[in-house]
Amino acid sequence: MPWRPRLWRREILPFLGSFIALALVSLLADAALHLLDAVWIGRYLGIPGTLLIIGSTVYSLRKRKIIHVGQPATLLKWHEFLAWLGSLLVLVHAGIHFNAILGWLAVWAMLVNVGSGLTGKFLLDRARRRLDEARQSMRAHGLSDEELQRQLYWDSLTFDMVRKWRSVHFPITLAFSVLATAHIVAVFLFWGWK
């Protein structure tokens, strides 16, 4: 079957690669901080990481028409990059230290959120490509627009359902936001201010 290698190469590998790269780079960065006896730096990486994640929400604000600045396609690329980089910094911040249950709940929620975002990105892209390929193939066979719409009705309906993955991604993002905020508040409350 010719589609399997292409499916693996175009969709599964990039998804796994993004997630594995996030884990590996964060582990390597944390190990480097330990080797350089600079673990204290990791303690502060949560701040720029959180700011980058917050900055990545500009795309969501534009998508919901709360702001009107920027091109959605460009903002989406920035959203993906800033969220990935911010997540990396937060993971290095979390390190391999298991002393804060609230912080680790926030980290797990963040990882689920990143996984949800990557899943949605690749599923939506796959569904869009499949629908476009089917439409082009049917046009090449001379189907009228009316027949084309009739033939692609279920595919279009499925694509519309896949586009609603954001209704899953949003509550996950909200859970992450609440846990991260609770972690930040707890840090300020229990910080050894001297």
mmCIF file with all atom_site columns, C-alpha atoms in Angstrom:
data_model
loop_
_atom_site.group_PDB
_atom_site.id
_atom_site.type_symbol
_atom_site.label_atom_id
_atom_site.label_alt_id
_atom_site.label_comp_id
_atom_site.label_asym_id
_atom_site.label_entity_id
_atom_site.label_seq_id
_atom_site.pdbx_PDB_ins_code
_atom_site.Cartn_x
_atom_site.Cartn_y
_atom_site.Cartn_z
_atom_site.occupancy
_atom_site.B_iso_or_equiv
_atom_site.pdbx_formal_charge
_atom_site.auth_seq_id
_atom_site.auth_comp_id
_atom_site.auth_asym_id
_atom_site.auth_atom_id
_atom_site.pdbx_PDB_model_num
ATOM 1   C CA . MET A 1 1   ? 0.000   0.000  0.000   1.00 0.00 ? 1   MET A CA 1
ATOM 2   C CA . PRO A 1 2   ? 1.728   3.210  -1.166  1.00 0.00 ? 2   PRO A CA 1
ATOM 3   C CA . TRP A 1 3   ? -0.011  5.508  1.323   1.00 0.00 ? 3   TRP A CA 1
ATOM 4   C CA . ARG A 1 4   ? 1.439   3.925  4.462   1.00 0.00 ? 4   ARG A CA 1
ATOM 5   C CA . PRO A 1 5   ? 5.053   5.108  4.105   1.00 0.00 ? 5   PRO A CA 1
ATOM 6   C CA . ARG A 1 6   ? 3.822   8.564  3.128   1.00 0.00 ? 6   ARG A CA 1
ATOM 7   C CA . LEU A 1 7   ? 1.413   8.651  6.080   1.00 0.00 ? 7   LEU A CA 1
ATOM 8   C CA . TRP A 1 8   ? 4.226   7.594  8.417   1.00 0.00 ? 8   TRP A CA 1
ATOM 9   C CA . ARG A 1 9   ? 6.678   10.126 6.947   1.00 0.00 ? 9   ARG A CA 1
ATOM 10  C CA . ARG A 1 10  ? 4.304   13.076 6.609   1.00 0.00 ? 10  ARG A CA 1
ATOM 11  C CA . GLU A 1 11  ? 2.240   12.773 9.784   1.00 0.00 ? 11  GLU A CA 1
ATOM 12  C CA . ILE A 1 12  ? 3.389   10.310 12.399  1.00 0.00 ? 12  ILE A CA 1
ATOM 13  C CA . LEU A 1 13  ? 7.128   11.049 12.333  1.00 0.00 ? 13  LEU A CA 1
ATOM 14  C CA . PRO A 1 14  ? 6.773   14.851 12.569  1.00 0.00 ? 14  PRO A CA 1
ATOM 15  C CA . PHE A 1 15  ? 4.314   14.465 15.465  1.00 0.00 ? 15  PHE A CA 1
ATOM 16  C CA . LEU A 1 16  ? 6.546   12.024 17.340  1.00 0.00 ? 16  LEU A CA 1
ATOM 17  C CA . GLY A 1 17  ? 9.650   14.025 16.385  1.00 0.00 ? 17  GLY A CA 1
ATOM 18  C CA . SER A 1 18  ? 8.258   17.242 17.889  1.00 0.00 ? 18  SER A CA 1
ATOM 19  C CA . PHE A 1 19  ? 7.295   15.516 21.104  1.00 0.00 ? 19  PHE A CA 1
ATOM 20  C CA . ILE A 1 20  ? 10.500  13.467 21.413  1.00 0.00 ? 20  ILE A CA 1
ATOM 21  C CA . ALA A 1 21  ? 12.654  16.513 20.593  1.00 0.00 ? 21  ALA A CA 1
ATOM 22  C CA . LEU A 1 22  ? 10.908  18.439 23.372  1.00 0.00 ? 22  LEU A CA 1
ATOM 23  C CA . ALA A 1 23  ? 11.670  15.679 25.871  1.00 0.00 ? 23  ALA A CA 1
ATOM 24  C CA . LEU A 1 24  ? 15.259  15.068 24.720  1.00 0.00 ? 24  LEU A CA 1
ATOM 25  C CA . VAL A 1 25  ? 16.291  18.715 24.518  1.00 0.00 ? 25  VAL A CA 1
ATOM 26  C CA . SER A 1 26  ? 14.822  19.406 27.955  1.00 0.00 ? 26  SER A CA 1
ATOM 27  C CA . LEU A 1 27  ? 16.634  16.383 29.444  1.00 0.00 ? 27  LEU A CA 1
ATOM 28  C CA . LEU A 1 28  ? 19.906  17.410 27.791  1.00 0.00 ? 28  LEU A CA 1
ATOM 29  C CA . ALA A 1 29  ? 19.554  21.011 28.952  1.00 0.00 ? 29  ALA A CA 1
ATOM 30  C CA . ASP A 1 30  ? 18.784  19.881 32.507  1.00 0.00 ? 30  ASP A CA 1
ATOM 31  C CA . ALA A 1 31  ? 21.754  17.473 32.445  1.00 0.00 ? 31  ALA A CA 1
ATOM 32  C CA . ALA A 1 32  ? 24.009  20.270 31.154  1.00 0.00 ? 32  ALA A CA 1
ATOM 33  C CA . LEU A 1 33  ? 22.890  22.536 34.010  1.00 0.00 ? 33  LEU A CA 1
ATOM 34  C CA . HIS A 1 34  ? 23.705  19.762 36.487  1.00 0.00 ? 34  HIS A CA 1
ATOM 35  C CA . LEU A 1 35  ? 27.113  19.116 34.911  1.00 0.00 ? 35  LEU A CA 1
ATOM 36  C CA . LEU A 1 36  ? 27.968  22.823 34.972  1.00 0.00 ? 36  LEU A CA 1
ATOM 37  C CA . ASP A 1 37  ? 26.782  23.076 38.579  1.00 0.00 ? 37  ASP A CA 1
ATOM 38  C CA . ALA A 1 38  ? 24.285  25.698 37.412  1.00 0.00 ? 38  ALA A CA 1
ATOM 39  C CA . VAL A 1 39  ? 21.037  24.045 38.492  1.00 0.00 ? 39  VAL A CA 1
ATOM 40  C CA . TRP A 1 40  ? 19.963  27.388 39.983  1.00 0.00 ? 40  TRP A CA 1
ATOM 41  C CA . ILE A 1 41  ? 19.467  28.707 36.412  1.00 0.00 ? 41  ILE A CA 1
ATOM 42  C CA . GLY A 1 42  ? 16.734  26.130 35.837  1.00 0.00 ? 42  GLY A CA 1
ATOM 43  C CA . ARG A 1 43  ? 14.862  27.497 38.818  1.00 0.00 ? 43  ARG A CA 1
ATOM 44  C CA . TYR A 1 44  ? 14.314  30.746 36.926  1.00 0.00 ? 44  TYR A CA 1
ATOM 45  C CA . LEU A 1 45  ? 13.613  29.319 33.451  1.00 0.00 ? 45  LEU A CA 1
ATOM 46  C CA . GLY A 1 46  ? 9.950   28.889 34.380  1.00 0.00 ? 46  GLY A CA 1
ATOM 47  C CA . ILE A 1 47  ? 9.500   32.651 34.141  1.00 0.00 ? 47  ILE A CA 1
ATOM 48  C CA . PRO A 1 48  ? 10.572  33.132 30.484  1.00 0.00 ? 48  PRO A CA 1
ATOM 49  C CA . GLY A 1 49  ? 8.936   29.799 29.628  1.00 0.00 ? 49  GLY A CA 1
ATOM 50  C CA . THR A 1 50  ? 5.624   30.969 31.027  1.00 0.00 ? 50  THR A CA 1
ATOM 51  C CA . LEU A 1 51  ? 5.970   34.328 29.271  1.00 0.00 ? 51  LEU A CA 1
ATOM 52  C CA . LEU A 1 52  ? 6.617   32.569 25.945  1.00 0.00 ? 52  LEU A CA 1
ATOM 53  C CA . ILE A 1 53  ? 3.552   30.364 26.440  1.00 0.00 ? 53  ILE A CA 1
ATOM 54  C CA . ILE A 1 54  ? 1.473   33.431 27.267  1.00 0.00 ? 54  ILE A CA 1
ATOM 55  C CA . GLY A 1 55  ? 2.895   35.154 24.169  1.00 0.00 ? 55  GLY A CA 1
ATOM 56  C CA . SER A 1 56  ? 1.819   32.183 22.060  1.00 0.00 ? 56  SER A CA 1
ATOM 57  C CA . THR A 1 57  ? -1.822  32.951 22.867  1.00 0.00 ? 57  THR A CA 1
ATOM 58  C CA . VAL A 1 58  ? -1.773  35.925 20.466  1.00 0.00 ? 58  VAL A CA 1
ATOM 59  C CA . TYR A 1 59  ? -2.803  33.440 17.751  1.00 0.00 ? 59  TYR A CA 1
ATOM 60  C CA . SER A 1 60  ? -5.815  32.326 19.799  1.00 0.00 ? 60  SER A CA 1
ATOM 61  C CA . LEU A 1 61  ? -6.811  35.927 20.426  1.00 0.00 ? 61  LEU A CA 1
ATOM 62  C CA . ARG A 1 62  ? -6.568  36.672 16.692  1.00 0.00 ? 62  ARG A CA 1
ATOM 63  C CA . LYS A 1 63  ? -8.498  33.510 15.807  1.00 0.00 ? 63  LYS A CA 1
ATOM 64  C CA . ARG A 1 64  ? -11.326 34.560 18.137  1.00 0.00 ? 64  ARG A CA 1
ATOM 65  C CA . LYS A 1 65  ? -11.209 38.121 16.707  1.00 0.00 ? 65  LYS A CA 1
ATOM 66  C CA . ILE A 1 66  ? -10.355 39.632 20.095  1.00 0.00 ? 66  ILE A CA 1
ATOM 67  C CA . ILE A 1 67  ? -7.410  41.330 18.397  1.00 0.00 ? 67  ILE A CA 1
ATOM 68  C CA . HIS A 1 68  ? -7.094  42.212 14.719  1.00 0.00 ? 68  HIS A CA 1
ATOM 69  C CA . VAL A 1 69  ? -3.308  42.379 14.347  1.00 0.00 ? 69  VAL A CA 1
ATOM 70  C CA . GLY A 1 70  ? -1.271  39.926 12.284  1.00 0.00 ? 70  GLY A CA 1
ATOM 71  C CA . GLN A 1 71  ? -1.880  37.259 9.692   1.00 0.00 ? 71  GLN A CA 1
ATOM 72  C CA . PRO A 1 72  ? -3.428  34.070 11.154  1.00 0.00 ? 72  PRO A CA 1
ATOM 73  C CA . ALA A 1 73  ? -1.064  31.734 9.268   1.00 0.00 ? 73  ALA A CA 1
ATOM 74  C CA . THR A 1 74  ? 2.011   33.598 10.534  1.00 0.00 ? 74  THR A CA 1
ATOM 75  C CA . LEU A 1 75  ? 0.592   33.812 14.047  1.00 0.00 ? 75  LEU A CA 1
ATOM 76  C CA . LEU A 1 76  ? -0.111  30.065 14.005  1.00 0.00 ? 76  LEU A CA 1
ATOM 77  C CA . LYS A 1 77  ? 3.548   29.349 13.218  1.00 0.00 ? 77  LYS A CA 1
ATOM 78  C CA . TRP A 1 78  ? 4.608   31.678 16.043  1.00 0.00 ? 78  TRP A CA 1
ATOM 79  C CA . HIS A 1 79  ? 2.044   30.041 18.343  1.00 0.00 ? 79  HIS A CA 1
ATOM 80  C CA . GLU A 1 80  ? 3.523   26.610 17.667  1.00 0.00 ? 80  GLU A CA 1
ATOM 81  C CA . PHE A 1 81  ? 7.131   27.799 18.033  1.00 0.00 ? 81  PHE A CA 1
ATOM 82  C CA . LEU A 1 82  ? 6.605   29.919 21.167  1.00 0.00 ? 82  LEU A CA 1
ATOM 83  C CA . ALA A 1 83  ? 4.492   27.237 22.872  1.00 0.00 ? 83  ALA A CA 1
ATOM 84  C CA . TRP A 1 84  ? 7.127   24.582 22.097  1.00 0.00 ? 84  TRP A CA 1
ATOM 85  C CA . LEU A 1 85  ? 10.026  26.778 23.269  1.00 0.00 ? 85  LEU A CA 1
ATOM 86  C CA . GLY A 1 86  ? 8.128   27.920 26.359  1.00 0.00 ? 86  GLY A CA 1
ATOM 87  C CA . SER A 1 87  ? 7.262   24.312 27.185  1.00 0.00 ? 87  SER A CA 1
ATOM 88  C CA . LEU A 1 88  ? 10.927  23.404 26.790  1.00 0.00 ? 88  LEU A CA 1
ATOM 89  C CA . LEU A 1 89  ? 11.976  26.078 29.284  1.00 0.00 ? 89  LEU A CA 1
ATOM 90  C CA . VAL A 1 90  ? 9.254   25.012 31.728  1.00 0.00 ? 90  VAL A CA 1
ATOM 91  C CA . LEU A 1 91  ? 10.392  21.381 31.453  1.00 0.00 ? 91  LEU A CA 1
ATOM 92  C CA . VAL A 1 92  ? 13.991  22.396 32.156  1.00 0.00 ? 92  VAL A CA 1
ATOM 93  C CA . HIS A 1 93  ? 12.659  24.467 35.060  1.00 0.00 ? 93  HIS A CA 1
ATOM 94  C CA . ALA A 1 94  ? 10.841  21.384 36.390  1.00 0.00 ? 94  ALA A CA 1
ATOM 95  C CA . GLY A 1 95  ? 13.954  19.285 35.822  1.00 0.00 ? 95  GLY A CA 1
ATOM 96  C CA . ILE A 1 96  ? 14.008  15.916 37.466  1.00 0.00 ? 96  ILE A CA 1
ATOM 97  C CA . HIS A 1 97  ? 13.085  17.317 40.861  1.00 0.00 ? 97  HIS A CA 1
ATOM 98  C CA . PHE A 1 98  ? 9.881   15.948 42.322  1.00 0.00 ? 98  PHE A CA 1
ATOM 99  C CA . ASN A 1 99  ? 9.425   18.233 45.294  1.00 0.00 ? 99  ASN A CA 1
ATOM 100 C CA . ALA A 1 100 ? 6.337   20.169 44.220  1.00 0.00 ? 100 ALA A CA 1
ATOM 101 C CA . ILE A 1 101 ? 3.179   18.197 43.476  1.00 0.00 ? 101 ILE A CA 1
ATOM 102 C CA . LEU A 1 102 ? 1.309   21.261 42.151  1.00 0.00 ? 102 LEU A CA 1
ATOM 103 C CA . GLY A 1 103 ? 4.190   22.141 39.839  1.00 0.00 ? 103 GLY A CA 1
ATOM 104 C CA . TRP A 1 104 ? 4.271   18.595 38.461  1.00 0.00 ? 104 TRP A CA 1
ATOM 105 C CA . LEU A 1 105 ? 0.522   18.581 37.917  1.00 0.00 ? 105 LEU A CA 1
ATOM 106 C CA . ALA A 1 106 ? 1.003   21.773 35.907  1.00 0.00 ? 106 ALA A CA 1
ATOM 107 C CA . VAL A 1 107 ? 3.851   20.145 33.937  1.00 0.00 ? 107 VAL A CA 1
ATOM 108 C CA . TRP A 1 108 ? 1.725   17.093 33.109  1.00 0.00 ? 108 TRP A CA 1
ATOM 109 C CA . ALA A 1 109 ? -1.179  19.336 32.093  1.00 0.00 ? 109 ALA A CA 1
ATOM 110 C CA . MET A 1 110 ? 1.238   21.298 29.906  1.00 0.00 ? 110 MET A CA 1
ATOM 111 C CA . LEU A 1 111 ? 2.488   18.085 28.238  1.00 0.00 ? 111 LEU A CA 1
ATOM 112 C CA . VAL A 1 112 ? -1.090  16.930 27.610  1.00 0.00 ? 112 VAL A CA 1
ATOM 113 C CA . ASN A 1 113 ? -1.798  20.395 26.190  1.00 0.00 ? 113 ASN A CA 1
ATOM 114 C CA . VAL A 1 114 ? 1.237   20.206 23.877  1.00 0.00 ? 114 VAL A CA 1
ATOM 115 C CA . GLY A 1 115 ? 0.195   16.696 22.801  1.00 0.00 ? 115 GLY A CA 1
ATOM 116 C CA . SER A 1 116 ? -3.340  17.916 22.166  1.00 0.00 ? 116 SER A CA 1
ATOM 117 C CA . GLY A 1 117 ? -2.064  20.841 20.095  1.00 0.00 ? 117 GLY A CA 1
ATOM 118 C CA . LEU A 1 118 ? 0.241   18.627 18.028  1.00 0.00 ? 118 LEU A CA 1
ATOM 119 C CA . THR A 1 119 ? -2.506  16.036 17.538  1.00 0.00 ? 119 THR A CA 1
ATOM 120 C CA . GLY A 1 120 ? -4.937  18.691 16.385  1.00 0.00 ? 120 GLY A CA 1
ATOM 121 C CA . LYS A 1 121 ? -2.378  20.238 14.076  1.00 0.00 ? 121 LYS A CA 1
ATOM 122 C CA . PHE A 1 122 ? -1.529  16.976 12.334  1.00 0.00 ? 122 PHE A CA 1
ATOM 123 C CA . LEU A 1 123 ? -5.108  15.625 12.275  1.00 0.00 ? 123 LEU A CA 1
ATOM 124 C CA . LEU A 1 124 ? -6.468  18.853 10.836  1.00 0.00 ? 124 LEU A CA 1
ATOM 125 C CA . ASP A 1 125 ? -3.701  19.047 8.260   1.00 0.00 ? 125 ASP A CA 1
ATOM 126 C CA . ARG A 1 126 ? -4.282  15.407 7.262   1.00 0.00 ? 126 ARG A CA 1
ATOM 127 C CA . ALA A 1 127 ? -8.055  15.858 6.968   1.00 0.00 ? 127 ALA A CA 1
ATOM 128 C CA . ARG A 1 128 ? -7.639  19.038 4.899   1.00 0.00 ? 128 ARG A CA 1
ATOM 129 C CA . ARG A 1 129 ? -5.144  17.392 2.539   1.00 0.00 ? 129 ARG A CA 1
ATOM 130 C CA . ARG A 1 130 ? -7.311  14.303 2.103   1.00 0.00 ? 130 ARG A CA 1
ATOM 131 C CA . LEU A 1 131 ? -10.369 16.390 1.297   1.00 0.00 ? 131 LEU A CA 1
ATOM 132 C CA . ASP A 1 132 ? -8.407  18.535 -1.200  1.00 0.00 ? 132 ASP A CA 1
ATOM 133 C CA . GLU A 1 133 ? -6.912  15.450 -2.875  1.00 0.00 ? 133 GLU A CA 1
ATOM 134 C CA . ALA A 1 134 ? -10.345 13.821 -3.190  1.00 0.00 ? 134 ALA A CA 1
ATOM 135 C CA . ARG A 1 135 ? -11.813 17.039 -4.603  1.00 0.00 ? 135 ARG A CA 1
ATOM 136 C CA . GLN A 1 136 ? -8.995  17.374 -7.194  1.00 0.00 ? 136 GLN A CA 1
ATOM 137 C CA . SER A 1 137 ? -9.264  13.721 -8.170  1.00 0.00 ? 137 SER A CA 1
ATOM 138 C CA . MET A 1 138 ? -13.017 13.975 -8.710  1.00 0.00 ? 138 MET A CA 1
ATOM 139 C CA . ARG A 1 139 ? -12.642 17.183 -10.718 1.00 0.00 ? 139 ARG A CA 1
ATOM 140 C CA . ALA A 1 140 ? -10.041 15.442 -12.880 1.00 0.00 ? 140 ALA A CA 1
ATOM 141 C CA . HIS A 1 141 ? -12.638 12.746 -13.593 1.00 0.00 ? 141 HIS A CA 1
ATOM 142 C CA . GLY A 1 142 ? -15.056 15.439 -14.781 1.00 0.00 ? 142 GLY A CA 1
ATOM 143 C CA . LEU A 1 143 ? -17.583 15.475 -11.934 1.00 0.00 ? 143 LEU A CA 1
ATOM 144 C CA . SER A 1 144 ? -19.829 18.521 -11.751 1.00 0.00 ? 144 SER A CA 1
ATOM 145 C CA . ASP A 1 145 ? -19.714 20.758 -8.671  1.00 0.00 ? 145 ASP A CA 1
ATOM 146 C CA . GLU A 1 146 ? -23.108 19.429 -7.557  1.00 0.00 ? 146 GLU A CA 1
ATOM 147 C CA . GLU A 1 147 ? -21.998 15.797 -7.895  1.00 0.00 ? 147 GLU A CA 1
ATOM 148 C CA . LEU A 1 148 ? -18.691 16.642 -6.230  1.00 0.00 ? 148 LEU A CA 1
ATOM 149 C CA . GLN A 1 149 ? -20.482 18.133 -3.205  1.00 0.00 ? 149 GLN A CA 1
ATOM 150 C CA . ARG A 1 150 ? -22.770 15.104 -3.002  1.00 0.00 ? 150 ARG A CA 1
ATOM 151 C CA . GLN A 1 151 ? -19.851 12.655 -3.167  1.00 0.00 ? 151 GLN A CA 1
ATOM 152 C CA . LEU A 1 152 ? -17.781 14.583 -0.620  1.00 0.00 ? 152 LEU A CA 1
ATOM 153 C CA . TYR A 1 153 ? -20.620 15.279 1.818   1.00 0.00 ? 153 TYR A CA 1
ATOM 154 C CA . TRP A 1 154 ? -19.464 12.786 4.470   1.00 0.00 ? 154 TRP A CA 1
ATOM 155 C CA . ASP A 1 155 ? -15.813 13.726 4.028   1.00 0.00 ? 155 ASP A CA 1
ATOM 156 C CA . SER A 1 156 ? -16.683 17.398 4.457   1.00 0.00 ? 156 SER A CA 1
ATOM 157 C CA . LEU A 1 157 ? -18.749 16.581 7.527   1.00 0.00 ? 157 LEU A CA 1
ATOM 158 C CA . THR A 1 158 ? -15.837 14.602 8.975   1.00 0.00 ? 158 THR A CA 1
ATOM 159 C CA . PHE A 1 159 ? -13.452 17.476 8.238   1.00 0.00 ? 159 PHE A CA 1
ATOM 160 C CA . ASP A 1 160 ? -15.786 19.878 10.045  1.00 0.00 ? 160 ASP A CA 1
ATOM 161 C CA . MET A 1 161 ? -15.793 17.524 13.051  1.00 0.00 ? 161 MET A CA 1
ATOM 162 C CA . VAL A 1 162 ? -11.979 17.336 13.054  1.00 0.00 ? 162 VAL A CA 1
ATOM 163 C CA . ARG A 1 163 ? -11.866 21.139 12.987  1.00 0.00 ? 163 ARG A CA 1
ATOM 164 C CA . LYS A 1 164 ? -13.740 21.081 16.287  1.00 0.00 ? 164 LYS A CA 1
ATOM 165 C CA . TRP A 1 165 ? -10.736 19.501 18.046  1.00 0.00 ? 165 TRP A CA 1
ATOM 166 C CA . ARG A 1 166 ? -10.238 22.935 19.589  1.00 0.00 ? 166 ARG A CA 1
ATOM 167 C CA . SER A 1 167 ? -13.243 22.213 21.797  1.00 0.00 ? 167 SER A CA 1
ATOM 168 C CA . VAL A 1 168 ? -11.033 19.526 23.392  1.00 0.00 ? 168 VAL A CA 1
ATOM 169 C CA . HIS A 1 169 ? -7.818  21.560 23.265  1.00 0.00 ? 169 HIS A CA 1
ATOM 170 C CA . PHE A 1 170 ? -9.352  24.592 24.987  1.00 0.00 ? 170 PHE A CA 1
ATOM 171 C CA . PRO A 1 171 ? -10.396 22.848 28.257  1.00 0.00 ? 171 PRO A CA 1
ATOM 172 C CA . ILE A 1 172 ? -6.984  21.174 28.416  1.00 0.00 ? 172 ILE A CA 1
ATOM 173 C CA . THR A 1 173 ? -5.380  24.602 27.984  1.00 0.00 ? 173 THR A CA 1
ATOM 174 C CA . LEU A 1 174 ? -7.652  25.985 30.677  1.00 0.00 ? 174 LEU A CA 1
ATOM 175 C CA . ALA A 1 175 ? -6.700  23.168 33.094  1.00 0.00 ? 175 ALA A CA 1
ATOM 176 C CA . PHE A 1 176 ? -3.025  23.837 32.404  1.00 0.00 ? 176 PHE A CA 1
ATOM 177 C CA . SER A 1 177 ? -3.534  27.577 32.939  1.00 0.00 ? 177 SER A CA 1
ATOM 178 C CA . VAL A 1 178 ? -5.286  27.042 36.277  1.00 0.00 ? 178 VAL A CA 1
ATOM 179 C CA . LEU A 1 179 ? -2.624  24.611 37.528  1.00 0.00 ? 179 LEU A CA 1
ATOM 180 C CA . ALA A 1 180 ? 0.233   26.829 36.332  1.00 0.00 ? 180 ALA A CA 1
ATOM 181 C CA . THR A 1 181 ? -1.345  29.877 37.980  1.00 0.00 ? 181 THR A CA 1
ATOM 182 C CA . ALA A 1 182 ? -1.840  27.940 41.228  1.00 0.00 ? 182 ALA A CA 1
ATOM 183 C CA . HIS A 1 183 ? 1.808   26.862 41.078  1.00 0.00 ? 183 HIS A CA 1
ATOM 184 C CA . ILE A 1 184 ? 2.970   30.442 40.529  1.00 0.00 ? 184 ILE A CA 1
ATOM 185 C CA . VAL A 1 185 ? 0.792   31.725 43.402  1.00 0.00 ? 185 VAL A CA 1
ATOM 186 C CA . ALA A 1 186 ? 2.142   28.956 45.668  1.00 0.00 ? 186 ALA A CA 1
ATOM 187 C CA . VAL A 1 187 ? 5.704   29.923 44.742  1.00 0.00 ? 187 VAL A CA 1
ATOM 188 C CA . PHE A 1 188 ? 5.060   33.521 45.738  1.00 0.00 ? 188 PHE A CA 1
ATOM 189 C CA . LEU A 1 189 ? 3.354   32.474 48.965  1.00 0.00 ? 189 LEU A CA 1
ATOM 190 C CA . PHE A 1 190 ? 6.029   30.033 50.085  1.00 0.00 ? 190 PHE A CA 1
ATOM 191 C CA . TRP A 1 191 ? 9.146   31.571 48.554  1.00 0.00 ? 191 TRP A CA 1
ATOM 192 C CA . GLY A 1 192 ? 11.929  32.113 51.045  1.00 0.00 ? 192 GLY A CA 1
ATOM 193 C CA . TRP A 1 193 ? 11.835  35.932 50.801  1.00 0.00 ? 193 TRP A CA 1
ATOM 194 C CA . LYS A 1 194 ? 14.910  37.323 52.543  1.00 0.00 ? 194 LYS A CA 1
#
